[in-house]
Amino acid sequence: MDYFPFFFDLKGRSLLLVGGGDVGLRKARLLVRAGARIALVSHEVDPELKELLEAHQGEWLASDYSAELLEGRVLVVAATDDQALNEQIHADCIARNLPVNVVDNPPLCTFIFPAIVDRSPLVIGITSSGKAPVLARLLRAKLETWIPTRYSDLGQLAARFRDAVKTRFSNINQRRKFWESTFQGTVAERVFNGQMEEAERLLQEQLDASDSQEQVGEVYLVGAGPGDPELLTFKALRLMQQADVVLYDRLVSKEVLDLCRRDAKMIYVGKKRDNHAVPQPDINRLLVEQAKAGHRVVRLKGGDPFVFGRGGEELEELKTAGVPFQVVPGITAANACSAYAGIPLTHRDYAQSVKMITGQLKNRTSELNFAEMIHPNQTLVFYMGLHTLELLVQGLLEHGKPTDTRIAIVSQGSTPEQRVLTGTLVDILAQQEKAQLPAPAIIIVGEVVELQPQLVWFNTSD
């Protein structure tokens, strides 16, 4: 490696910063966050940098640089555009074995500033050894999105319990196992949800109980979105990658399943019309059983679990059984499929409201209130309605919906297999009879469908 990644404790320590411009300001912002006391050498100083020094017990030396100013410093930063001065500062520091950084000049640096992900006490430094700083910053941006800010709270909670855990477990392997369980279990989830008092209570309970009794697991009801794995939320992905058991349905794409923890137990509980692999009561029972066995269980549902996903029924069962749970919303098919098909659900000139309706009719009888669906300036979105398409069209027409009302079928939306069929209420049945678009599909009815040819951007075919 080009540089060894040390982490300096700068709290209350004095360092020298040469250069009072914008570059010096950027470095000073980082250094004061670590508690450093800055002595600035510059005839002129950026107003914000001056305020920063005053707020953090720094000092401004309005003079030329001299080697005597290095006395008592723990490190030096040169932020000037004077090459001769930078070389002099470097030489003086080398003679005194002082760490020195000359900004944007790696040959004159004995240490460099990393791109930092700050979740104190957890701190991640990323460096390209001065060769590609933009690349390091881009990687930092990715890590910032992957690591929740509440990791800081989790680290601080662990610090408060560190001595108690060392006292309880004399064996290092026991301590490691305890902390791994804590950082990947219910305690961590409480922290990530901002429930600090509850997290601390649970951690104390687990410490008191140690491994003398079985712990109840937790169920995460996770919306997997419509198929495109890039539409998953960060929280969904995090829980999927730490689950011990995953129960998934038919609408969850293979690409999304591939993002689950590799060694998780995968249980298929999908449902198809007239063919339920696992009936809903058995799914409810499975969730309770797996959680009671101490597992972290992800119930992975296509779309959003609370939009025609029967998530509420499953949570009722978990609540009755005393199993803790969380709900992670997903991007529902109405939002994703309409966007990928180029059909805005609302538009100032076409529709001011949206109605989402299930086309999966109970006992094969119509329970739909078609009278509410014929109003103009609204968009209708039917879920699971492909097999009842004829009934839906007839109901709309019989209740007065104009025959030229636009309608679209979006099949396998947001996936590479997506297909879109558009027409009117009087010709869509014949078009579908010929095209045979497969389920899963949503049906969109309304004037907004007129915009599809000009707004489509995703790879679709008619």
Coordinates of C-alpha atoms in Angstrom, one line a residue:
M1 CA 0.0 0.0 0.0
D2 CA 1.2 3.6 -0.7
Y3 CA 0.0 5.0 2.7
F4 CA -0.7 3.4 6.0
P5 CA -4.2 4.5 7.3
F6 CA -3.5 6.0 10.7
F7 CA -6.2 7.7 12.7
F8 CA -4.9 10.7 14.7
D9 CA -6.3 11.9 18.0
L10 CA -6.2 15.7 17.6
K11 CA -8.4 16.7 20.4
G12 CA -6.8 19.8 22.0
R13 CA -3.6 19.4 20.0
S14 CA -2.0 22.3 18.1
L15 CA -1.4 22.2 14.4
L16 CA -0.1 24.8 11.9
L17 CA -2.2 25.7 8.8
V18 CA -0.4 27.9 6.2
G19 CA -2.8 29.6 3.8
G20 CA -6.1 31.4 4.7
G21 CA -8.0 31.0 1.5
D22 CA -10.8 28.6 0.4
V23 CA -8.5 25.5 0.4
G24 CA -7.4 26.3 3.9
L25 CA -11.0 26.7 4.9
R26 CA -12.0 23.3 3.6
K27 CA -9.1 21.6 5.6
A28 CA -9.9 23.6 8.7
R29 CA -13.5 22.5 8.7
L30 CA -12.4 18.8 8.9
L31 CA -9.7 19.4 11.5
V32 CA -11.9 21.3 14.0
R33 CA -14.4 18.5 13.8
A34 CA -11.7 16.3 15.2
G35 CA -11.1 18.8 18.0
A36 CA -7.8 20.3 16.7
R37 CA -6.6 23.7 17.7
I38 CA -5.5 25.6 14.6
A39 CA -2.8 28.2 14.3
L40 CA -3.3 29.9 11.0
V41 CA -0.4 31.7 9.2
S42 CA -1.6 34.1 6.5
H43 CA -1.7 37.8 5.8
E44 CA -5.3 37.5 4.6
V45 CA -8.0 35.2 5.8
D46 CA -11.4 34.1 4.5
P47 CA -14.1 35.6 6.7
E48 CA -15.7 32.1 7.4
L49 CA -12.2 30.7 8.3
K50 CA -11.7 33.6 10.7
E51 CA -15.1 32.8 12.4
L52 CA -14.1 29.1 12.5
L53 CA -10.9 29.9 14.3
E54 CA -12.7 32.1 16.9
A55 CA -15.3 29.5 17.5
H56 CA -12.8 26.7 18.1
Q57 CA -10.0 28.4 20.1
G58 CA -7.7 28.8 17.1
E59 CA -5.4 31.7 16.4
W60 CA -4.6 33.9 13.4
L61 CA -1.0 34.9 12.9
A62 CA -1.0 37.6 10.3
S63 CA 2.7 37.2 9.3
D64 CA 5.0 35.4 7.0
Y65 CA 5.8 31.7 7.5
S66 CA 8.9 30.9 9.4
A67 CA 10.3 27.6 10.7
E68 CA 10.0 28.8 14.3
L69 CA 6.3 28.5 14.0
L70 CA 6.6 24.7 13.8
E71 CA 7.6 24.4 17.4
G72 CA 4.9 22.6 19.5
R73 CA 2.8 21.5 16.6
V74 CA 1.7 17.9 16.0
L75 CA 1.2 18.3 12.2
V76 CA 1.3 20.9 9.5
V77 CA -0.9 21.6 6.5
A78 CA 0.2 23.9 3.7
A79 CA -2.7 25.3 1.6
T80 CA -0.9 27.8 -0.6
D81 CA -0.3 28.1 -4.3
D82 CA 3.3 29.2 -3.7
Q83 CA 5.5 26.2 -4.9
A84 CA 8.7 27.6 -3.3
L85 CA 6.9 28.2 0.0
N86 CA 5.3 24.7 -0.1
E87 CA 8.7 23.1 -0.7
Q88 CA 10.3 25.1 2.2
I89 CA 7.5 24.0 4.6
H90 CA 7.9 20.4 3.5
A91 CA 11.7 20.5 4.0
D92 CA 11.3 22.1 7.5
C93 CA 8.8 19.5 8.6
I94 CA 11.0 16.6 7.3
A95 CA 13.9 17.9 9.3
R96 CA 11.8 17.9 12.5
N97 CA 9.9 14.6 11.7
L98 CA 6.6 16.5 11.6
P99 CA 3.8 15.0 9.5
V100 CA 3.1 17.4 6.7
N101 CA 0.4 17.7 4.0
V102 CA 0.9 20.1 1.1
V103 CA -2.6 20.2 -0.5
D104 CA -2.8 18.7 -4.0
N105 CA 0.9 17.9 -4.1
P106 CA 1.4 14.3 -3.1
P107 CA 5.3 14.3 -3.5
L108 CA 5.4 16.9 -0.7
C109 CA 3.0 15.0 1.6
T110 CA 3.9 12.6 4.4
F111 CA 0.2 12.2 5.2
I112 CA -2.9 12.8 3.1
F113 CA -6.5 13.7 3.9
P114 CA -8.9 10.9 3.1
A115 CA -12.5 11.1 2.0
I116 CA -14.3 10.6 5.2
V117 CA -17.6 8.9 6.2
D118 CA -18.3 10.1 9.7
R119 CA -20.5 8.0 11.9
S120 CA -18.5 8.8 15.0
P121 CA -17.3 6.8 16.8
L122 CA -17.3 4.8 13.6
V123 CA -15.1 6.7 11.0
I124 CA -14.2 5.4 7.6
G125 CA -11.3 7.0 5.7
I126 CA -10.9 6.4 1.9
T127 CA -7.9 7.4 -0.1
S128 CA -6.6 6.9 -3.6
S129 CA -3.1 7.7 -2.4
G130 CA -3.4 11.1 -4.0
K131 CA -3.8 9.7 -7.5
A132 CA -7.6 10.0 -8.0
P133 CA -9.2 12.1 -5.3
V134 CA -12.5 12.4 -7.2
L135 CA -12.8 8.6 -7.3
A136 CA -12.3 8.5 -3.6
R137 CA -15.1 11.1 -3.1
L138 CA -17.4 9.1 -5.3
L139 CA -16.8 6.0 -3.3
R140 CA -17.5 8.0 -0.1
A141 CA -20.8 9.1 -1.6
K142 CA -21.8 5.5 -2.2
L143 CA -20.8 4.5 1.4
E144 CA -22.8 7.5 2.8
T145 CA -25.9 6.1 1.2
W146 CA -25.2 2.5 2.3
I147 CA -24.4 3.3 6.0
P148 CA -27.3 4.8 7.9
T149 CA -26.5 7.9 10.0
R150 CA -27.8 6.1 13.0
Y151 CA -24.7 3.9 13.0
S152 CA -23.3 6.7 15.1
D153 CA -25.9 6.2 17.8
L154 CA -25.3 2.4 17.6
G155 CA -21.6 2.9 18.2
Q156 CA -22.2 5.3 21.1
L157 CA -24.6 2.7 22.6
A158 CA -22.0 0.0 22.3
A159 CA -19.4 2.3 24.0
R160 CA -21.7 2.7 27.0
F161 CA -22.1 -1.1 27.4
R162 CA -18.5 -2.0 26.5
D163 CA -17.2 -2.4 30.1
A164 CA -20.3 -4.3 31.2
V165 CA -20.0 -6.8 28.3
K166 CA -16.3 -7.3 29.1
T167 CA -17.2 -8.0 32.7
R168 CA -20.0 -10.4 31.7
F169 CA -18.0 -12.3 29.1
S170 CA -14.4 -13.1 30.0
N171 CA -13.9 -15.0 26.7
I172 CA -13.2 -12.8 23.6
N173 CA -15.2 -15.2 21.4
Q174 CA -18.2 -14.9 23.6
R175 CA -18.0 -11.1 23.5
R176 CA -17.6 -11.2 19.7
K177 CA -20.7 -13.4 19.4
F178 CA -22.7 -11.1 21.7
W179 CA -21.8 -8.0 19.8
E180 CA -22.5 -9.6 16.4
S181 CA -26.0 -10.6 17.6
T182 CA -26.5 -7.0 18.9
F183 CA -25.3 -5.2 15.8
Q184 CA -27.4 -7.4 13.5
G185 CA -30.5 -7.9 15.6
T186 CA -33.4 -6.2 17.3
V187 CA -31.3 -3.8 19.3
A188 CA -29.8 -2.3 16.1
E189 CA -33.1 -2.1 14.5
R190 CA -34.5 -0.1 17.4
V191 CA -31.5 2.3 17.1
F192 CA -32.0 2.7 13.3
N193 CA -35.7 3.6 14.0
G194 CA -34.6 6.3 16.6
Q195 CA -35.9 4.3 19.6
M196 CA -32.9 4.7 21.8
E197 CA -34.5 4.1 25.1
E198 CA -36.1 0.9 23.9
A199 CA -32.7 -0.2 22.3
E200 CA -30.9 0.4 25.6
R201 CA -33.5 -1.6 27.5
L202 CA -33.4 -4.5 25.1
L203 CA -29.6 -4.5 25.2
Q204 CA -29.6 -4.7 29.0
E205 CA -32.1 -7.5 28.9
Q206 CA -30.0 -9.5 26.5
L207 CA -26.9 -8.9 28.6
D208 CA -28.7 -10.0 31.7
A209 CA -30.1 -13.1 30.0
S210 CA -26.9 -13.8 28.0
D211 CA -27.3 -17.2 26.3
S212 CA -29.3 -18.8 29.1
Q213 CA -32.6 -18.4 27.2
E214 CA -33.9 -18.3 23.7
Q215 CA -34.6 -14.8 22.3
V216 CA -37.6 -14.1 20.1
G217 CA -36.7 -13.0 16.6
E218 CA -38.4 -10.3 14.6
V219 CA -40.3 -10.1 11.3
Y220 CA -39.6 -7.5 8.7
L221 CA -42.5 -6.9 6.2
V222 CA -40.6 -5.6 3.2
G223 CA -41.9 -4.2 0.0
A224 CA -39.8 -5.5 -2.9
G225 CA -41.1 -3.1 -5.5
P226 CA -42.3 -4.2 -8.9
G227 CA -39.2 -6.0 -10.2
D228 CA -36.4 -3.7 -10.9
P229 CA -33.9 -4.3 -8.0
E230 CA -32.7 -0.6 -8.2
L231 CA -36.1 0.5 -7.0
L232 CA -35.5 -1.2 -3.6
T233 CA -35.2 1.2 -0.6
F234 CA -31.9 1.2 1.3
K235 CA -33.6 -0.1 4.4
A236 CA -35.2 -3.0 2.5
L237 CA -31.8 -4.0 1.1
R238 CA -30.2 -3.8 4.6
L239 CA -32.8 -6.0 6.2
M240 CA -32.7 -8.5 3.3
Q241 CA -29.0 -8.9 3.7
Q242 CA -29.2 -9.7 7.4
A243 CA -32.3 -11.9 7.4
D244 CA -31.9 -15.6 8.6
V245 CA -35.2 -16.6 6.8
V246 CA -36.9 -15.1 3.7
L247 CA -40.5 -15.8 2.8
Y248 CA -41.2 -14.5 -0.7
D249 CA -44.1 -14.4 -3.1
R250 CA -44.5 -14.9 -6.8
L251 CA -44.2 -11.3 -7.7
V252 CA -40.6 -10.9 -6.3
S253 CA -38.1 -10.9 -9.2
K254 CA -35.1 -13.2 -9.3
E255 CA -32.9 -10.1 -9.4
V256 CA -34.3 -8.9 -6.1
L257 CA -34.0 -12.3 -4.5
D258 CA -30.3 -12.4 -5.5
L259 CA -29.7 -9.5 -3.1
C260 CA -30.8 -11.5 0.0
R261 CA -28.3 -12.9 2.3
R262 CA -26.6 -15.8 0.6
D263 CA -27.0 -18.3 3.4
A264 CA -30.6 -17.3 4.4
K265 CA -33.3 -20.0 4.3
M266 CA -35.5 -19.2 1.3
I267 CA -39.2 -20.2 1.5
Y268 CA -41.5 -19.7 -1.5
V269 CA -45.0 -18.8 -0.4
G270 CA -46.3 -17.5 -3.7
K271 CA -49.8 -17.3 -4.9
K272 CA -51.3 -17.6 -8.3
R273 CA -54.9 -17.4 -9.3
D274 CA -56.5 -20.7 -8.2
N275 CA -53.1 -22.0 -7.2
H276 CA -51.8 -21.0 -3.8
A277 CA -48.4 -22.6 -3.0
V278 CA -49.0 -21.8 0.7
P279 CA -52.4 -20.7 1.9
Q280 CA -52.5 -17.4 3.8
P281 CA -53.2 -18.9 7.2
D282 CA -50.1 -21.1 6.8
I283 CA -48.0 -18.1 5.8
N284 CA -49.1 -16.4 9.0
R285 CA -48.2 -19.5 11.0
L286 CA -44.8 -19.8 9.4
L287 CA -43.9 -16.2 10.2
V288 CA -44.8 -16.7 13.9
E289 CA -42.9 -20.1 14.1
Q290 CA -39.7 -18.8 12.4
A291 CA -39.6 -15.7 14.7
K292 CA -40.4 -17.7 17.8
A293 CA -37.3 -19.8 16.9
G294 CA -35.2 -16.7 17.3
H295 CA -34.8 -15.9 13.6
R296 CA -34.8 -12.6 11.8
V297 CA -37.5 -13.1 9.2
V298 CA -38.0 -11.0 6.0
R299 CA -41.5 -11.4 4.5
L300 CA -40.7 -10.1 1.0
K301 CA -43.7 -8.9 -1.0
G302 CA -43.9 -7.6 -4.5
G303 CA -44.7 -3.9 -4.7
D304 CA -45.8 -2.5 -1.3
P305 CA -47.0 -4.8 1.4
F306 CA -50.0 -2.5 2.4
V307 CA -51.3 -2.1 -1.2
F308 CA -53.3 -5.2 -2.0
G309 CA -50.6 -7.3 -0.3
R310 CA -52.5 -8.7 2.7
G311 CA -49.7 -7.3 4.9
G312 CA -52.2 -6.1 7.5
E313 CA -53.5 -9.7 8.0
E314 CA -50.0 -11.0 8.6
L315 CA -49.2 -8.2 11.1
E316 CA -52.4 -9.0 13.0
E317 CA -51.3 -12.5 13.5
L318 CA -47.8 -11.4 14.6
K319 CA -49.3 -8.9 17.1
T320 CA -51.5 -11.6 18.6
A321 CA -48.5 -13.9 19.0
G322 CA -46.3 -11.2 20.6
V323 CA -43.8 -11.2 17.8
P324 CA -42.1 -7.8 17.1
F325 CA -42.2 -6.5 13.5
Q326 CA -41.4 -3.7 11.2
V327 CA -42.9 -2.6 7.9
V328 CA -40.7 -1.3 5.1
P329 CA -42.8 0.4 2.3
G330 CA -42.0 -0.5 -1.3
I331 CA -42.7 1.2 -4.6
T332 CA -46.1 0.0 -5.5
A333 CA -46.9 -1.2 -9.1
A334 CA -49.1 1.8 -9.8
N335 CA -46.2 4.2 -9.4
A336 CA -43.5 2.1 -10.9
C337 CA -45.3 0.6 -13.9
S338 CA -47.0 3.9 -14.9
A339 CA -43.6 5.7 -14.7
Y340 CA -41.8 3.0 -16.7
A341 CA -44.6 3.0 -19.3
G342 CA -44.5 6.8 -19.7
I343 CA -48.0 7.4 -18.2
P344 CA -48.1 10.0 -15.4
L345 CA -50.9 9.2 -13.0
T346 CA -51.8 12.8 -12.5
H347 CA -51.4 15.8 -14.8
R348 CA -52.8 19.3 -14.5
D349 CA -54.6 19.0 -17.9
Y350 CA -55.9 15.4 -17.6
A351 CA -56.3 14.1 -14.0
Q352 CA -56.3 15.5 -10.5
S353 CA -56.8 12.3 -8.6
V354 CA -55.9 8.6 -8.7
K355 CA -58.0 5.6 -7.6
M356 CA -56.2 2.3 -7.0
I357 CA -58.5 -0.7 -7.3
T358 CA -58.1 -4.5 -7.0
G359 CA -59.4 -6.5 -9.9
Q360 CA -59.1 -9.7 -7.9
L361 CA -62.7 -10.0 -7.1
K362 CA -63.8 -12.1 -4.1
N363 CA -65.8 -15.2 -4.9
R364 CA -65.7 -14.2 -8.6
T365 CA -68.5 -11.7 -8.1
S366 CA -68.3 -8.0 -8.8
E367 CA -68.0 -5.8 -5.7
L368 CA -66.7 -2.8 -7.5
N369 CA -68.4 0.6 -7.2
F370 CA -68.3 1.5 -10.9
A371 CA -70.5 4.6 -10.3
E372 CA -67.4 6.2 -8.5
M373 CA -65.1 5.4 -11.4
I374 CA -66.8 7.2 -14.2
H375 CA -66.0 10.7 -13.0
P376 CA -63.7 12.7 -15.4
N377 CA -60.3 14.0 -14.5
Q378 CA -59.3 10.9 -12.5
T379 CA -57.0 8.0 -13.3
L380 CA -58.0 4.4 -12.4
V381 CA -55.4 1.8 -11.8
F382 CA -56.5 -1.8 -11.5
Y383 CA -54.3 -4.4 -9.8
M384 CA -54.5 -8.1 -10.7
G385 CA -57.3 -7.3 -13.2
L386 CA -56.0 -9.0 -16.3
H387 CA -58.2 -12.1 -16.0
T388 CA -61.3 -9.8 -15.3
L389 CA -60.5 -7.3 -18.0
E390 CA -63.8 -8.0 -19.8
L391 CA -65.8 -7.5 -16.6
L392 CA -64.0 -4.2 -15.8
V393 CA -64.5 -2.8 -19.3
Q394 CA -68.2 -3.8 -19.4
G395 CA -68.8 -2.3 -16.0
L396 CA -67.2 1.0 -16.9
L397 CA -69.1 1.3 -20.2
E398 CA -72.4 0.3 -18.6
H399 CA -72.1 3.0 -16.0
G400 CA -71.4 5.7 -18.5
K401 CA -67.7 5.9 -19.1
P402 CA -67.2 7.3 -22.7
T403 CA -66.3 4.6 -25.3
D404 CA -63.2 6.5 -26.4
T405 CA -61.7 6.5 -22.9
R406 CA -58.0 5.6 -23.1
I407 CA -56.8 2.4 -21.4
A408 CA -53.4 0.8 -21.1
I409 CA -52.2 -2.6 -20.0
V410 CA -48.6 -2.7 -18.5
S411 CA -47.3 -6.2 -18.3
Q412 CA -44.3 -7.1 -16.2
G413 CA -43.6 -3.5 -15.5
S414 CA -40.1 -2.2 -14.8
T415 CA -38.5 -5.5 -15.9
P416 CA -36.7 -6.2 -19.2
E417 CA -39.8 -8.1 -20.2
Q418 CA -42.1 -5.1 -19.8
R419 CA -44.7 -4.7 -22.6
V420 CA -47.3 -1.9 -22.9
L421 CA -50.6 -2.2 -24.8
T422 CA -52.8 1.0 -25.3
G423 CA -56.2 1.4 -26.7
T424 CA -59.8 2.5 -25.9
L425 CA -62.5 0.8 -23.8
V426 CA -64.1 -0.5 -27.0
D427 CA -61.0 -2.0 -28.7
I428 CA -58.7 -3.1 -25.8
L429 CA -60.3 -6.6 -25.4
A430 CA -59.6 -7.4 -29.1
Q431 CA -56.1 -6.1 -28.8
Q432 CA -55.4 -8.1 -25.7
E433 CA -56.9 -11.2 -27.3
K434 CA -54.3 -10.8 -30.1
A435 CA -51.3 -9.7 -28.0
Q436 CA -51.9 -12.1 -25.0
L437 CA -49.8 -9.9 -22.6
P438 CA -49.1 -12.1 -19.5
A439 CA -49.6 -11.3 -15.8
P440 CA -48.5 -9.7 -13.6
A441 CA -50.0 -6.6 -15.1
I442 CA -51.8 -3.4 -14.1
I443 CA -54.5 -1.7 -16.1
I444 CA -54.5 2.1 -16.3
V445 CA -57.7 3.9 -17.4
G446 CA -57.9 7.6 -18.1
E447 CA -57.0 10.5 -20.3
V448 CA -53.4 10.4 -19.1
V449 CA -52.8 7.3 -21.2
E450 CA -52.8 9.7 -24.2
L451 CA -49.4 11.0 -23.1
Q452 CA -47.8 7.5 -23.3
P453 CA -46.4 7.7 -26.8
Q454 CA -44.6 11.0 -26.2
L455 CA -43.4 10.3 -22.6
V456 CA -42.3 6.6 -22.8
W457 CA -38.6 6.2 -22.0
F458 CA -38.2 2.6 -20.9
N459 CA -37.7 -0.3 -23.3
T460 CA -41.3 -1.4 -24.1
S461 CA -43.1 -2.9 -27.0
D462 CA -46.7 -2.9 -28.2

